[in-house]
Amino acid sequence: MQEPASKVSQQDANTPDTSTDKAIKVVWSNIYYWAMGSDYVYIDSDGYIYAEHEMEEPLFSPFGACDETYTGKKFTEEEFNAFLELKYDDEVAQKEVLSKKGIKFGK
């Protein structure tokens, strides 16, 4: 038996969103290889940083990200523009900036 529409919409309104997936628009990503796996770092168009550590392959592609991989860090617009100006293959400079934002490599 189907519930009345008003009851369903009331239930939906009171049900917390338990989805862990959240769509993001990735504008920068890189893979940092090391002996025990790889660290995958993604940054979305708003400057939010996502990271997966010690992975053989990432859990998600750069089309979306799980809330669990959000680091809680965000670049300011100025910091983000400066980061994007780094050479893409300059991993030392990238790691230095990302480390200042709390990303740990090779955990």
Short mmCIF file of N, CA, C and O in Angstrom, two decimals:
data_model
loop_
_atom_site.label_atom_id
_atom_site.label_comp_id
_atom_site.label_asym_id
_atom_site.label_seq_id
_atom_site.Cartn_x
_atom_site.Cartn_y
_atom_site.Cartn_z
N MET A 1 0.85 -1.18 0.00
CA MET A 1 0.00 0.00 0.00
C MET A 1 0.89 1.24 0.00
O MET A 1 1.84 1.33 0.77
N GLN A 2 0.54 2.19 -0.85
CA GLN A 2 1.34 3.40 -0.96
C GLN A 2 0.89 4.43 0.07
O GLN A 2 -0.29 4.59 0.32
N GLU A 3 1.85 5.12 0.68
CA GLU A 3 1.51 6.14 1.67
C GLU A 3 1.02 7.40 0.97
O GLU A 3 1.42 7.67 -0.16
N PRO A 4 0.20 8.18 1.65
CA PRO A 4 -0.25 9.45 1.06
C PRO A 4 0.95 10.35 0.78
O PRO A 4 1.95 10.32 1.48
N ALA A 5 0.85 11.15 -0.27
CA ALA A 5 1.96 12.02 -0.70
C ALA A 5 2.41 12.95 0.42
O ALA A 5 3.60 13.18 0.59
N SER A 6 1.47 13.47 1.22
CA SER A 6 1.86 14.40 2.29
C SER A 6 2.72 13.70 3.33
O SER A 6 3.67 14.28 3.85
N LYS A 7 2.42 12.44 3.63
CA LYS A 7 3.21 11.70 4.61
C LYS A 7 4.62 11.40 4.06
O LYS A 7 5.60 11.52 4.76
N VAL A 8 4.70 11.04 2.78
CA VAL A 8 5.99 10.75 2.17
C VAL A 8 6.86 12.00 2.16
O VAL A 8 8.01 11.96 2.57
N SER A 9 6.31 13.13 1.76
CA SER A 9 7.12 14.35 1.69
C SER A 9 7.55 14.77 3.10
O SER A 9 8.65 15.27 3.28
N GLN A 10 6.72 14.56 4.10
CA GLN A 10 7.08 14.88 5.48
C GLN A 10 8.23 13.99 5.93
O GLN A 10 9.18 14.45 6.53
N GLN A 11 8.16 12.70 5.60
CA GLN A 11 9.23 11.77 5.96
C GLN A 11 10.53 12.19 5.28
O GLN A 11 11.58 12.22 5.91
N ASP A 12 10.47 12.50 3.99
CA ASP A 12 11.66 12.90 3.25
C ASP A 12 12.29 14.15 3.86
O ASP A 12 13.49 14.26 3.94
N ALA A 13 11.45 15.08 4.28
CA ALA A 13 11.96 16.33 4.85
C ALA A 13 12.69 16.09 6.16
O ALA A 13 13.64 16.80 6.49
N ASN A 14 12.26 15.07 6.90
CA ASN A 14 12.87 14.80 8.20
C ASN A 14 14.00 13.78 8.13
O ASN A 14 14.68 13.54 9.12
N THR A 15 14.19 13.17 6.98
CA THR A 15 15.24 12.16 6.84
C THR A 15 16.55 12.85 6.51
O THR A 15 16.63 13.58 5.53
N PRO A 16 17.57 12.65 7.34
CA PRO A 16 18.86 13.27 7.03
C PRO A 16 19.48 12.66 5.79
O PRO A 16 19.27 11.49 5.50
N ASP A 17 20.21 13.46 5.05
CA ASP A 17 20.89 12.96 3.86
C ASP A 17 22.12 12.18 4.31
O ASP A 17 23.06 12.75 4.83
N THR A 18 22.07 10.87 4.12
CA THR A 18 23.17 10.03 4.58
C THR A 18 24.11 9.67 3.44
O THR A 18 25.01 8.87 3.61
N SER A 19 23.90 10.24 2.28
CA SER A 19 24.75 9.95 1.15
C SER A 19 26.16 10.45 1.41
O SER A 19 26.36 11.56 1.88
N THR A 20 27.14 9.61 1.10
CA THR A 20 28.53 10.04 1.28
C THR A 20 29.11 10.57 -0.03
O THR A 20 30.20 11.12 -0.03
N ASP A 21 28.40 10.38 -1.11
CA ASP A 21 28.91 10.88 -2.39
C ASP A 21 28.45 12.30 -2.63
O ASP A 21 27.32 12.66 -2.36
N LYS A 22 29.39 13.09 -3.15
CA LYS A 22 29.07 14.47 -3.43
C LYS A 22 29.77 14.82 -4.73
O LYS A 22 30.96 14.55 -4.89
N ALA A 23 29.04 15.36 -5.67
CA ALA A 23 29.63 15.69 -6.96
C ALA A 23 30.54 16.89 -6.80
O ALA A 23 30.21 17.86 -6.13
N ILE A 24 31.71 16.79 -7.41
CA ILE A 24 32.62 17.93 -7.40
C ILE A 24 33.13 18.14 -8.82
O ILE A 24 33.15 17.22 -9.63
N LYS A 25 33.53 19.36 -9.10
CA LYS A 25 34.13 19.66 -10.39
C LYS A 25 35.63 19.78 -10.15
O LYS A 25 36.11 20.79 -9.65
N VAL A 26 36.35 18.73 -10.49
CA VAL A 26 37.79 18.71 -10.28
C VAL A 26 38.47 19.58 -11.32
O VAL A 26 38.23 19.43 -12.52
N VAL A 27 39.31 20.49 -10.86
CA VAL A 27 40.06 21.34 -11.78
C VAL A 27 41.55 21.03 -11.75
O VAL A 27 42.29 21.46 -12.62
N TRP A 28 41.99 20.27 -10.74
CA TRP A 28 43.39 19.87 -10.64
C TRP A 28 43.45 18.55 -9.89
O TRP A 28 42.74 18.34 -8.92
N SER A 29 44.31 17.66 -10.36
CA SER A 29 44.53 16.41 -9.65
C SER A 29 45.94 15.92 -9.96
O SER A 29 46.52 16.26 -11.00
N ASN A 30 46.48 15.12 -9.06
CA ASN A 30 47.79 14.53 -9.30
C ASN A 30 47.91 13.26 -8.48
O ASN A 30 47.20 13.07 -7.49
N ILE A 31 48.80 12.39 -8.92
CA ILE A 31 49.09 11.14 -8.23
C ILE A 31 50.53 11.21 -7.76
O ILE A 31 51.43 11.52 -8.54
N TYR A 32 50.73 10.94 -6.48
CA TYR A 32 52.08 10.92 -5.91
C TYR A 32 52.40 9.48 -5.53
O TYR A 32 51.80 8.93 -4.61
N TYR A 33 53.32 8.88 -6.27
CA TYR A 33 53.66 7.46 -6.09
C TYR A 33 54.68 7.29 -4.98
O TYR A 33 55.55 8.11 -4.78
N TRP A 34 54.56 6.17 -4.26
CA TRP A 34 55.56 5.77 -3.28
C TRP A 34 55.44 4.27 -3.07
O TRP A 34 54.56 3.62 -3.63
N ALA A 35 56.31 3.69 -2.30
CA ALA A 35 56.45 2.23 -2.22
C ALA A 35 55.19 1.49 -1.78
O ALA A 35 54.92 0.39 -2.23
N MET A 36 54.41 2.06 -0.89
CA MET A 36 53.27 1.35 -0.32
C MET A 36 51.95 1.64 -1.01
O MET A 36 50.90 1.25 -0.55
N GLY A 37 51.96 2.36 -2.11
CA GLY A 37 50.74 2.73 -2.80
C GLY A 37 50.90 4.13 -3.34
O GLY A 37 52.02 4.63 -3.47
N SER A 38 49.82 4.77 -3.63
CA SER A 38 49.88 6.13 -4.17
C SER A 38 48.96 7.05 -3.38
O SER A 38 47.96 6.61 -2.81
N ASP A 39 49.31 8.32 -3.38
CA ASP A 39 48.44 9.35 -2.80
C ASP A 39 47.80 10.10 -3.97
O ASP A 39 48.50 10.57 -4.86
N TYR A 40 46.49 10.16 -3.96
CA TYR A 40 45.73 10.85 -4.99
C TYR A 40 45.19 12.14 -4.38
O TYR A 40 44.53 12.10 -3.34
N VAL A 41 45.46 13.26 -5.02
CA VAL A 41 44.99 14.55 -4.50
C VAL A 41 44.16 15.23 -5.59
O VAL A 41 44.57 15.28 -6.75
N TYR A 42 43.00 15.71 -5.20
CA TYR A 42 42.08 16.40 -6.10
C TYR A 42 41.74 17.76 -5.50
O TYR A 42 41.61 17.88 -4.28
N ILE A 43 41.58 18.75 -6.35
CA ILE A 43 41.13 20.06 -5.90
C ILE A 43 39.96 20.47 -6.79
O ILE A 43 40.05 20.38 -8.02
N ASP A 44 38.86 20.90 -6.16
CA ASP A 44 37.70 21.27 -6.96
C ASP A 44 37.73 22.74 -7.33
O ASP A 44 38.64 23.48 -6.95
N SER A 45 36.74 23.15 -8.09
CA SER A 45 36.71 24.52 -8.62
C SER A 45 36.57 25.57 -7.53
O SER A 45 36.87 26.73 -7.78
N ASP A 46 36.15 25.17 -6.33
CA ASP A 46 36.05 26.11 -5.21
C ASP A 46 37.30 26.12 -4.35
O ASP A 46 37.36 26.82 -3.35
N GLY A 47 38.31 25.31 -4.71
CA GLY A 47 39.56 25.28 -3.95
C GLY A 47 39.56 24.29 -2.80
O GLY A 47 40.50 24.27 -2.01
N TYR A 48 38.52 23.44 -2.70
CA TYR A 48 38.49 22.43 -1.64
C TYR A 48 39.42 21.28 -2.02
O TYR A 48 39.49 20.89 -3.18
N ILE A 49 40.10 20.72 -1.04
CA ILE A 49 41.10 19.69 -1.28
C ILE A 49 40.57 18.32 -0.81
O ILE A 49 40.03 18.20 0.29
N TYR A 50 40.74 17.33 -1.68
CA TYR A 50 40.35 15.95 -1.40
C TYR A 50 41.59 15.09 -1.57
O TYR A 50 42.43 15.35 -2.42
N ALA A 51 41.73 14.04 -0.77
CA ALA A 51 42.91 13.18 -0.88
C ALA A 51 42.57 11.75 -0.49
O ALA A 51 41.76 11.51 0.39
N GLU A 52 43.21 10.82 -1.20
CA GLU A 52 43.14 9.40 -0.86
C GLU A 52 44.58 8.95 -0.68
O GLU A 52 45.45 9.29 -1.49
N HIS A 53 44.84 8.17 0.35
CA HIS A 53 46.21 7.76 0.66
C HIS A 53 46.37 6.24 0.59
O HIS A 53 45.43 5.50 0.84
N GLU A 54 47.60 5.83 0.27
CA GLU A 54 47.98 4.41 0.25
C GLU A 54 47.05 3.58 -0.62
O GLU A 54 46.63 2.49 -0.23
N MET A 55 46.76 4.05 -1.81
CA MET A 55 45.83 3.36 -2.70
C MET A 55 46.57 2.82 -3.91
O MET A 55 47.46 3.49 -4.43
N GLU A 56 46.19 1.61 -4.35
CA GLU A 56 46.71 1.11 -5.62
C GLU A 56 45.99 1.83 -6.76
O GLU A 56 46.59 2.16 -7.77
N GLU A 57 44.70 2.04 -6.58
CA GLU A 57 43.89 2.79 -7.53
C GLU A 57 42.94 3.66 -6.72
O GLU A 57 42.55 3.29 -5.62
N PRO A 58 42.55 4.81 -7.26
CA PRO A 58 41.64 5.66 -6.49
C PRO A 58 40.26 5.01 -6.35
O PRO A 58 39.87 4.21 -7.20
N LEU A 59 39.56 5.36 -5.29
CA LEU A 59 38.21 4.85 -5.09
C LEU A 59 37.22 5.52 -6.03
O LEU A 59 36.16 4.98 -6.31
N PHE A 60 37.54 6.71 -6.48
CA PHE A 60 36.64 7.42 -7.38
C PHE A 60 37.44 8.10 -8.47
O PHE A 60 38.62 8.35 -8.33
N SER A 61 36.76 8.38 -9.56
CA SER A 61 37.41 9.12 -10.64
C SER A 61 37.23 10.62 -10.37
O SER A 61 36.42 11.00 -9.52
N PRO A 62 37.95 11.47 -11.07
CA PRO A 62 37.83 12.91 -10.78
C PRO A 62 36.48 13.54 -11.11
O PRO A 62 36.35 14.74 -11.12
N PHE A 63 35.46 12.73 -11.37
CA PHE A 63 34.14 13.29 -11.64
C PHE A 63 33.32 13.45 -10.37
O PHE A 63 32.27 14.05 -10.36
N GLY A 64 33.78 12.92 -9.26
CA GLY A 64 33.06 13.03 -8.00
C GLY A 64 33.96 12.63 -6.87
O GLY A 64 35.04 12.11 -7.08
N ALA A 65 33.53 12.90 -5.66
CA ALA A 65 34.37 12.56 -4.51
C ALA A 65 33.50 12.15 -3.34
O ALA A 65 32.36 12.56 -3.22
N CYS A 66 34.06 11.34 -2.49
CA CYS A 66 33.37 10.93 -1.27
C CYS A 66 33.67 11.93 -0.17
O CYS A 66 34.78 12.47 -0.10
N ASP A 67 32.70 12.15 0.69
CA ASP A 67 32.91 13.06 1.82
C ASP A 67 34.10 12.62 2.67
O ASP A 67 34.80 13.45 3.23
N GLU A 68 34.35 11.31 2.73
CA GLU A 68 35.45 10.82 3.55
C GLU A 68 36.81 11.29 3.06
O GLU A 68 37.77 11.30 3.80
N THR A 69 36.91 11.64 1.78
CA THR A 69 38.21 12.05 1.25
C THR A 69 38.42 13.55 1.32
O THR A 69 39.50 14.03 1.01
N TYR A 70 37.40 14.31 1.73
CA TYR A 70 37.58 15.75 1.88
C TYR A 70 38.47 16.00 3.09
O TYR A 70 38.23 15.47 4.17
N THR A 71 39.51 16.78 2.89
CA THR A 71 40.50 16.96 3.96
C THR A 71 40.10 18.02 4.98
O THR A 71 40.76 18.15 6.00
N GLY A 72 39.04 18.78 4.70
CA GLY A 72 38.66 19.86 5.60
C GLY A 72 39.43 21.13 5.31
O GLY A 72 39.31 22.10 6.04
N LYS A 73 40.21 21.10 4.25
CA LYS A 73 41.04 22.26 3.89
C LYS A 73 40.54 22.88 2.60
O LYS A 73 40.00 22.21 1.73
N LYS A 74 40.78 24.20 2.49
CA LYS A 74 40.38 24.93 1.29
C LYS A 74 41.39 26.02 1.04
O LYS A 74 41.85 26.69 1.96
N PHE A 75 41.75 26.18 -0.22
CA PHE A 75 42.61 27.29 -0.61
C PHE A 75 41.80 28.58 -0.65
O PHE A 75 40.63 28.56 -1.04
N THR A 76 42.43 29.69 -0.30
CA THR A 76 41.82 30.98 -0.62
C THR A 76 42.00 31.15 -2.12
O THR A 76 42.79 30.44 -2.76
N GLU A 77 41.31 32.10 -2.71
CA GLU A 77 41.42 32.33 -4.15
C GLU A 77 42.86 32.66 -4.53
O GLU A 77 43.39 32.14 -5.52
N GLU A 78 43.50 33.48 -3.72
CA GLU A 78 44.89 33.87 -3.99
C GLU A 78 45.84 32.66 -3.90
O GLU A 78 46.69 32.45 -4.77
N GLU A 79 45.67 31.84 -2.85
CA GLU A 79 46.50 30.65 -2.69
C GLU A 79 46.29 29.66 -3.83
O GLU A 79 47.25 29.07 -4.35
N PHE A 80 45.03 29.53 -4.25
CA PHE A 80 44.70 28.59 -5.30
C PHE A 80 45.32 29.02 -6.63
O PHE A 80 45.92 28.21 -7.34
N ASN A 81 45.21 30.30 -6.94
CA ASN A 81 45.82 30.81 -8.18
C ASN A 81 47.33 30.62 -8.17
O ASN A 81 47.92 30.22 -9.17
N ALA A 82 47.96 30.86 -7.01
CA ALA A 82 49.41 30.67 -6.90
C ALA A 82 49.76 29.19 -7.07
O ALA A 82 50.74 28.85 -7.73
N PHE A 83 48.94 28.31 -6.49
CA PHE A 83 49.19 26.88 -6.62
C PHE A 83 49.07 26.43 -8.08
O PHE A 83 49.90 25.66 -8.57
N LEU A 84 48.05 26.92 -8.78
CA LEU A 84 47.84 26.53 -10.17
C LEU A 84 48.95 27.05 -11.08
O LEU A 84 49.16 26.51 -12.17
N GLU A 85 49.66 28.07 -10.65
CA GLU A 85 50.77 28.62 -11.44
C GLU A 85 52.04 27.76 -11.33
O GLU A 85 52.96 27.94 -12.13
N LEU A 86 52.07 26.84 -10.36
CA LEU A 86 53.23 25.93 -10.26
C LEU A 86 53.26 25.04 -11.49
O LEU A 86 52.22 24.68 -12.05
N LYS A 87 54.46 24.65 -11.90
CA LYS A 87 54.58 23.71 -13.02
C LYS A 87 53.93 22.39 -12.61
O LYS A 87 54.11 21.92 -11.48
N TYR A 88 53.21 21.78 -13.55
CA TYR A 88 52.47 20.56 -13.23
C TYR A 88 53.39 19.42 -12.79
O TYR A 88 53.01 18.58 -11.98
N ASP A 89 54.62 19.40 -13.30
CA ASP A 89 55.53 18.31 -12.94
C ASP A 89 56.46 18.65 -11.78
O ASP A 89 57.35 17.88 -11.44
N ASP A 90 56.23 19.79 -11.13
CA ASP A 90 57.05 20.19 -9.98
C ASP A 90 56.44 19.64 -8.70
O ASP A 90 55.82 20.36 -7.91
N GLU A 91 56.61 18.33 -8.49
CA GLU A 91 55.99 17.68 -7.34
C GLU A 91 56.54 18.18 -6.01
O GLU A 91 55.82 18.20 -5.02
N VAL A 92 57.79 18.59 -5.98
CA VAL A 92 58.38 19.09 -4.74
C VAL A 92 57.65 20.34 -4.27
O VAL A 92 57.23 20.44 -3.11
N ALA A 93 57.45 21.29 -5.18
CA ALA A 93 56.74 22.53 -4.83
C ALA A 93 55.28 22.24 -4.48
O ALA A 93 54.73 22.81 -3.53
N GLN A 94 54.64 21.35 -5.24
CA GLN A 94 53.24 20.99 -4.96
C GLN A 94 53.11 20.39 -3.57
O GLN A 94 52.23 20.78 -2.79
N LYS A 95 53.99 19.42 -3.26
CA LYS A 95 53.93 18.76 -1.96
C LYS A 95 54.16 19.75 -0.82
O LYS A 95 53.53 19.64 0.23
N GLU A 96 55.05 20.70 -1.04
CA GLU A 96 55.32 21.71 -0.02
C GLU A 96 54.06 22.52 0.29
O GLU A 96 53.69 22.70 1.44
N VAL A 97 53.40 22.98 -0.76
CA VAL A 97 52.17 23.78 -0.58
C VAL A 97 51.07 22.92 0.04
O VAL A 97 50.40 23.33 0.99
N LEU A 98 50.88 21.72 -0.48
CA LEU A 98 49.83 20.83 0.04
C LEU A 98 50.11 20.41 1.48
O LEU A 98 49.18 20.28 2.28
N SER A 99 51.38 20.21 1.81
CA SER A 99 51.74 19.87 3.19
C SER A 99 51.36 20.99 4.15
O SER A 99 50.90 20.73 5.27
N LYS A 100 51.54 22.22 3.73
CA LYS A 100 51.13 23.37 4.56
C LYS A 100 49.63 23.39 4.78
O LYS A 100 49.15 23.95 5.75
N LYS A 101 48.88 22.75 3.84
CA LYS A 101 47.43 22.66 3.97
C LYS A 101 47.00 21.40 4.71
O LYS A 101 45.82 21.09 4.80
N GLY A 102 47.98 20.64 5.24
CA GLY A 102 47.65 19.49 6.06
C GLY A 102 47.65 18.15 5.35
O GLY A 102 47.31 17.13 5.96
N ILE A 103 48.01 18.11 4.07
CA ILE A 103 48.07 16.83 3.36
C ILE A 103 49.39 16.15 3.72
O ILE A 103 50.45 16.76 3.62
N LYS A 104 49.30 14.88 4.13
CA LYS A 104 50.50 14.10 4.45
C LYS A 104 50.72 13.11 3.31
O LYS A 104 49.78 12.46 2.87
N PHE A 105 51.94 13.01 2.86
CA PHE A 105 52.27 12.11 1.77
C PHE A 105 53.00 10.88 2.31
O PHE A 105 53.80 10.98 3.21
N GLY A 106 52.69 9.73 1.70
CA GLY A 106 53.37 8.50 2.08
C GLY A 106 53.08 8.07 3.51
O GLY A 106 53.96 7.61 4.20
N LYS A 107 51.82 8.23 3.94
CA LYS A 107 51.45 7.83 5.30
C LYS A 107 51.69 6.36 5.52
O LYS A 107 51.36 5.56 4.73
#
